[in-house]
XYZ file of C-alpha atoms in Angstrom:
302
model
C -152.580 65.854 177.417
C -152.159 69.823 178.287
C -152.477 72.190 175.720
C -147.864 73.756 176.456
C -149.448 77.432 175.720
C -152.415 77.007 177.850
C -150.383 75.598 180.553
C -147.667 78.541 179.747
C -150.363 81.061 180.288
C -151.482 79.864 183.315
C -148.125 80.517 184.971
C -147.817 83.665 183.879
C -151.298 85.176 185.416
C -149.680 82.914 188.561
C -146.630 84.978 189.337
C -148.377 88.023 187.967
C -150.787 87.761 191.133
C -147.224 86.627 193.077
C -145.897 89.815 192.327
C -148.184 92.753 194.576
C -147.455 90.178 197.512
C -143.515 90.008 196.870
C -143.427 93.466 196.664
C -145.725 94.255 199.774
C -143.235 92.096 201.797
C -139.986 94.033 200.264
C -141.146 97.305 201.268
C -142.665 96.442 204.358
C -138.864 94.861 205.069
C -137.535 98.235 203.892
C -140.068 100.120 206.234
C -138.766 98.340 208.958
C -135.015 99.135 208.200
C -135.723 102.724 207.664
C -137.566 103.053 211.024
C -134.817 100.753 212.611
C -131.674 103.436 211.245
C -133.732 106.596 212.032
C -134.664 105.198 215.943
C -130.603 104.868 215.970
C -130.199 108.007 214.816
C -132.305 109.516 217.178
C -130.604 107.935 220.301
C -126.643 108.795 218.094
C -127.792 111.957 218.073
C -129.634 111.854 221.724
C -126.332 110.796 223.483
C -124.299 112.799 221.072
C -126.010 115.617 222.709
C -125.904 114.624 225.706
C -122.016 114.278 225.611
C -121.405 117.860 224.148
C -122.537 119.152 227.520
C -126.175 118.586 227.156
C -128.901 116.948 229.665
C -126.095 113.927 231.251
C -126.858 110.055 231.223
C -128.127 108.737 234.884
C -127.119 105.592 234.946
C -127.474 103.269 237.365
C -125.568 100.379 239.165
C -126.026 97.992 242.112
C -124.487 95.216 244.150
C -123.223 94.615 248.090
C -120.153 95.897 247.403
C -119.038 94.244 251.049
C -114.940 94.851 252.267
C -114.502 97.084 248.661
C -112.114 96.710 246.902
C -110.459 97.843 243.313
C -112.825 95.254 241.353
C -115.576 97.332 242.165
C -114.309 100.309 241.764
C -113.145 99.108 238.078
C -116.844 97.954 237.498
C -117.945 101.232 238.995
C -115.755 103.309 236.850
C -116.713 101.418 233.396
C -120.320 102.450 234.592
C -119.289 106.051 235.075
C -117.677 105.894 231.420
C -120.912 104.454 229.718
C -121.406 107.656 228.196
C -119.254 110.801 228.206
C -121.629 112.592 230.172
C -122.462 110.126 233.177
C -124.184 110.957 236.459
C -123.479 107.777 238.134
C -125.989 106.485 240.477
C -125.011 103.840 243.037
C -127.745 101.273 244.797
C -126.629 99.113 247.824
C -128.535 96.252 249.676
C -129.377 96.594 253.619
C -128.324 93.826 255.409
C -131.695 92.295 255.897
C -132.358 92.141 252.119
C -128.466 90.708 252.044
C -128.790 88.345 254.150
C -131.850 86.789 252.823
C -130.418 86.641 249.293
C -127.292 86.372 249.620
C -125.483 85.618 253.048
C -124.227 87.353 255.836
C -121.815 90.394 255.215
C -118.655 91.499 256.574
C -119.236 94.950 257.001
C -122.309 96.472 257.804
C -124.909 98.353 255.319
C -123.719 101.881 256.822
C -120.028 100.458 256.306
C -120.871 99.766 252.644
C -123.071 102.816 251.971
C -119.452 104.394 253.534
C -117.274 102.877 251.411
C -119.262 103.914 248.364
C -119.268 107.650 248.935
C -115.608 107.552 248.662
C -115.439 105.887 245.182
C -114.518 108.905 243.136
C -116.928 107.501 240.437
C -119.588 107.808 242.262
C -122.387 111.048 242.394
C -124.621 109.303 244.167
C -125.530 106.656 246.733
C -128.886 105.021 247.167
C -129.170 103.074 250.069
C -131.824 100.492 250.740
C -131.799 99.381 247.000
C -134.001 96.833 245.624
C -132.880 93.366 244.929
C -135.241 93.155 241.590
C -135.060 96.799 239.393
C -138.555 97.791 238.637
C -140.146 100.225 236.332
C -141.123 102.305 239.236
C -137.912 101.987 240.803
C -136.367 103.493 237.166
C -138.986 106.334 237.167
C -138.462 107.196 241.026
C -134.966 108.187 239.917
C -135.258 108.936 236.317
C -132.983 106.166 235.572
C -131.977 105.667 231.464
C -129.411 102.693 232.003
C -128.526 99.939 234.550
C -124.859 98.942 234.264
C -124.217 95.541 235.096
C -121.688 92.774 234.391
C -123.854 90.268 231.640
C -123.523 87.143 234.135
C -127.477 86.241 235.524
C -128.042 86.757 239.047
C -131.168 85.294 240.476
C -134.149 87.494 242.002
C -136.049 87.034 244.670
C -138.775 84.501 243.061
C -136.638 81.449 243.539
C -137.315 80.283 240.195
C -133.772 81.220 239.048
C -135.119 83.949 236.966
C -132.251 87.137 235.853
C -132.529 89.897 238.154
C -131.397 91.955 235.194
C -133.744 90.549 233.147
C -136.412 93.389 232.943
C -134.315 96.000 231.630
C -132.295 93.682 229.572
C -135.718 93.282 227.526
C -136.325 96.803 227.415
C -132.909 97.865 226.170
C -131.674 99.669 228.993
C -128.660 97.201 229.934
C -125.178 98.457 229.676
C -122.821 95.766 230.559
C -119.352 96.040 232.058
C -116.800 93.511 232.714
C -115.628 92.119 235.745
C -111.701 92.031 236.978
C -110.381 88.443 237.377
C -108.909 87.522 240.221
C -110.189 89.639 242.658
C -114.084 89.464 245.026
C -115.190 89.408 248.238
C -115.560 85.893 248.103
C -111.798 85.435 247.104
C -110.575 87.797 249.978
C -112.696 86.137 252.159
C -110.907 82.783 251.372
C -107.493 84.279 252.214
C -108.456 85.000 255.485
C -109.794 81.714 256.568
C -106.950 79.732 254.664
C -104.343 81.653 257.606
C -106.946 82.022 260.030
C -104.843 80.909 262.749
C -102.171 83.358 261.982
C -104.524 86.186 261.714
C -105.909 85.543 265.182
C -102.112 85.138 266.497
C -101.340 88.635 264.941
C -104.325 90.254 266.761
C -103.101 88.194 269.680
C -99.898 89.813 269.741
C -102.217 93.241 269.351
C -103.781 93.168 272.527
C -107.130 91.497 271.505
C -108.249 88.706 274.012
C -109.943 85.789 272.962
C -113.069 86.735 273.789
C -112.966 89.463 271.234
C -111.429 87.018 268.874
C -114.041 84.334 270.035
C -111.781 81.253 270.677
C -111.807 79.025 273.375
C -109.222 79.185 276.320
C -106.890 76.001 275.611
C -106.794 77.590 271.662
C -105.570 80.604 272.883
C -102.903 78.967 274.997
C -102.037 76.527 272.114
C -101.672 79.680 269.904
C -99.728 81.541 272.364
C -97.419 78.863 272.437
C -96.896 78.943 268.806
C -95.768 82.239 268.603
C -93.495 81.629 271.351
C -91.814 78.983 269.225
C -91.741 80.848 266.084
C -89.854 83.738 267.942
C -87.756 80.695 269.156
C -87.643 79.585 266.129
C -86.668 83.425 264.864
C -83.754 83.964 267.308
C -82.236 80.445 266.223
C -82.165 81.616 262.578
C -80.591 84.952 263.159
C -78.148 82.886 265.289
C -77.267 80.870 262.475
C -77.376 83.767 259.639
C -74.820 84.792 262.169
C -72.907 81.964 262.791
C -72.910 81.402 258.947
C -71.708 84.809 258.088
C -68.547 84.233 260.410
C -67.668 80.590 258.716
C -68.071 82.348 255.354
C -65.425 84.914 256.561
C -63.246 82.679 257.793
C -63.115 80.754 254.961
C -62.971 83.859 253.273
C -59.691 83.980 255.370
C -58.344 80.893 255.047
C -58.326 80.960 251.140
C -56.627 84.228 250.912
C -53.992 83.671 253.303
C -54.030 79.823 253.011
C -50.574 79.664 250.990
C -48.986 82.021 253.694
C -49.738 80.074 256.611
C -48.771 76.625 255.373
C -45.117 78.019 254.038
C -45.121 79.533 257.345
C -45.929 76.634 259.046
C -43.797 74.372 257.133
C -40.761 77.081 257.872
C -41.392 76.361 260.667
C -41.348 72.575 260.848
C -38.220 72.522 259.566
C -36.443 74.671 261.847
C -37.624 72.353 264.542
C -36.426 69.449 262.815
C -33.093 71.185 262.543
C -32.720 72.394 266.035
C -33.722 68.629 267.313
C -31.416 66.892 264.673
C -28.728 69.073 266.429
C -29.513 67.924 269.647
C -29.303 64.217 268.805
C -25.922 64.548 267.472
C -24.599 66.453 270.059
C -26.445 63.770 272.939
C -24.749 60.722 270.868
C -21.335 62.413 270.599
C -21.377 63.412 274.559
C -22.177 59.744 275.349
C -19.716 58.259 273.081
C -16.729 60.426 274.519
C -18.047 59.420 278.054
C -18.412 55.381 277.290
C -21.878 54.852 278.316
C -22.917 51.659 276.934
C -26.999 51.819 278.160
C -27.360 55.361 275.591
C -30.217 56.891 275.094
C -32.107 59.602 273.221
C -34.706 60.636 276.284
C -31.436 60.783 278.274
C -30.481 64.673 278.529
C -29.995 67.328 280.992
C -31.988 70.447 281.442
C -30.044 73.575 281.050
């Protein structure tokens, strides 16, 4: 059996020898904390500067930005507000590196490159950006932060990696938010949904079909259709119309309603009056003459 005061001193030399290691560890932990804070400091105080007028922020965004439209420019201006010193740089995708990645475009690259340049967010426009941000690319334009929103867009590996991914890891990714309800691809859907009424309207315009590229018989068939709905137009205006004068008339009727029936009936009974009169007189004429065969239709025209 153990000696209890051997076996107590043994324990004691044990977290004696535990004790340089815990304390190692704590102020290695605080070492870490106290470089963490002052590396925060340092950037507080770096943008603090920069805000008060100093060196501004270049920050950078990128996208297609095809048939703009205010969900951009919200994304665009969130950008512009990272910081309250912002130079706001701008990338957009030719259409041969849009096309690959992503699809065909409404509008043209000059179109978009256009479009941007009149986004009052915007200080600068770099055409011909990259599809995958590089280090280079960042140093080529002395870029501190890429503004994004957070959602993972793939790159150009095919292995479904985040094109946002490098600067994400280097801390350099300031995200904004998108606007619900509103993209290209949504606007794009509206169109196609009433396609054949959009193609009518530019009809009616003065575009042919060619320029509309439709065949012959769906240009008739359209043609028609427009024909009927201004039919169709001219018919309802009719009856608007045709509905406004019933309403007046019955406005009419139940104004003067009480009127015309006491007239009417003022009427009625004069008639029945003047023709009572007549029968008496026709019955006392052929009683004083001794007619036997009397009757009513029997009378002379005066």
């Amino acid at each position: 059996m153990a000696d209890p005061k051997l076996k107590k001193e043994a324990q004691t030399e044990e977290d004696q020898d535990k004790e340089p290691a815990a304390e190692a560890k704590a102020m290695e932990v605080a070492d870490k904390a106290e470089a963490g804070k002052k590396e925060a400091n340092e950037e507080s105080c770096a943008e603090k500067e920069a805000g008060e007028g100093g060196k501004p922020f270049r920050v950078y965004a990128d996208g297609i930005y095809d048939l703009f439209h205010f969900g951009h420019a919200r994304s665009l201006e969130q950008a512009k507000k990272s910081f309250p010193n912002t130079y706001l740089l701008v990338g957009c995708c030719n259409d041969e590196v849009t096309h690959k990645f992503k699809g065909k475009t409404v509008m043209t690259e000059s179109e978009r490159y256009e479009s941007l340049r009149h986004c009052k967010w915007v200080d600068e426009v770099i055409p011909d950006a990259p599809w995958v941000i590089t280090q280079e690319f960042l140093d080529k334009h002395n870029i501190d932060y890429v503004a994004h929103d957070s959602l993972p867009y793939a790159d150009a590996s095919g292995a479904g990696n985040d094109v946002y991914e490098f600067v994400k890891a280097v801390g350099k990714f300031k995200e904004t938010k998108r606007t619900e309800g509103i993209s290209t691809s949504d606007i794009i859907m509206r169109i196609v949904k009433d396609y054949n009424q959009y193609v009518m309207r530019n009809l009616a315009r003065g575009y042919t079909r060619k320029d509309l590229s439709i065949s012959y018989m769906k240009e008739k068939r359209l043609r028609v259709n427009m024909e009927f709905e201004k039919l169709y137009g001219k018919v309802k205006q009719q009856q608007e119309k045709v509905g406004k004068k019933l309403v007046l008339l019955h406005d009419e009727w139940v104004e003067n309603a009480d009127r015309w029936v006491a007239g009417f009936l003022e009427k009625f009974e004069e008639g029945c009056h003047q023709m009572g009169t007549v029968i008496k007189e026709r019955i006392q004429e052929s009683l004083l003459k001794g007619q036997p065969n009397f009757s009513l239709l029997q009378y002379e025209e005066d």
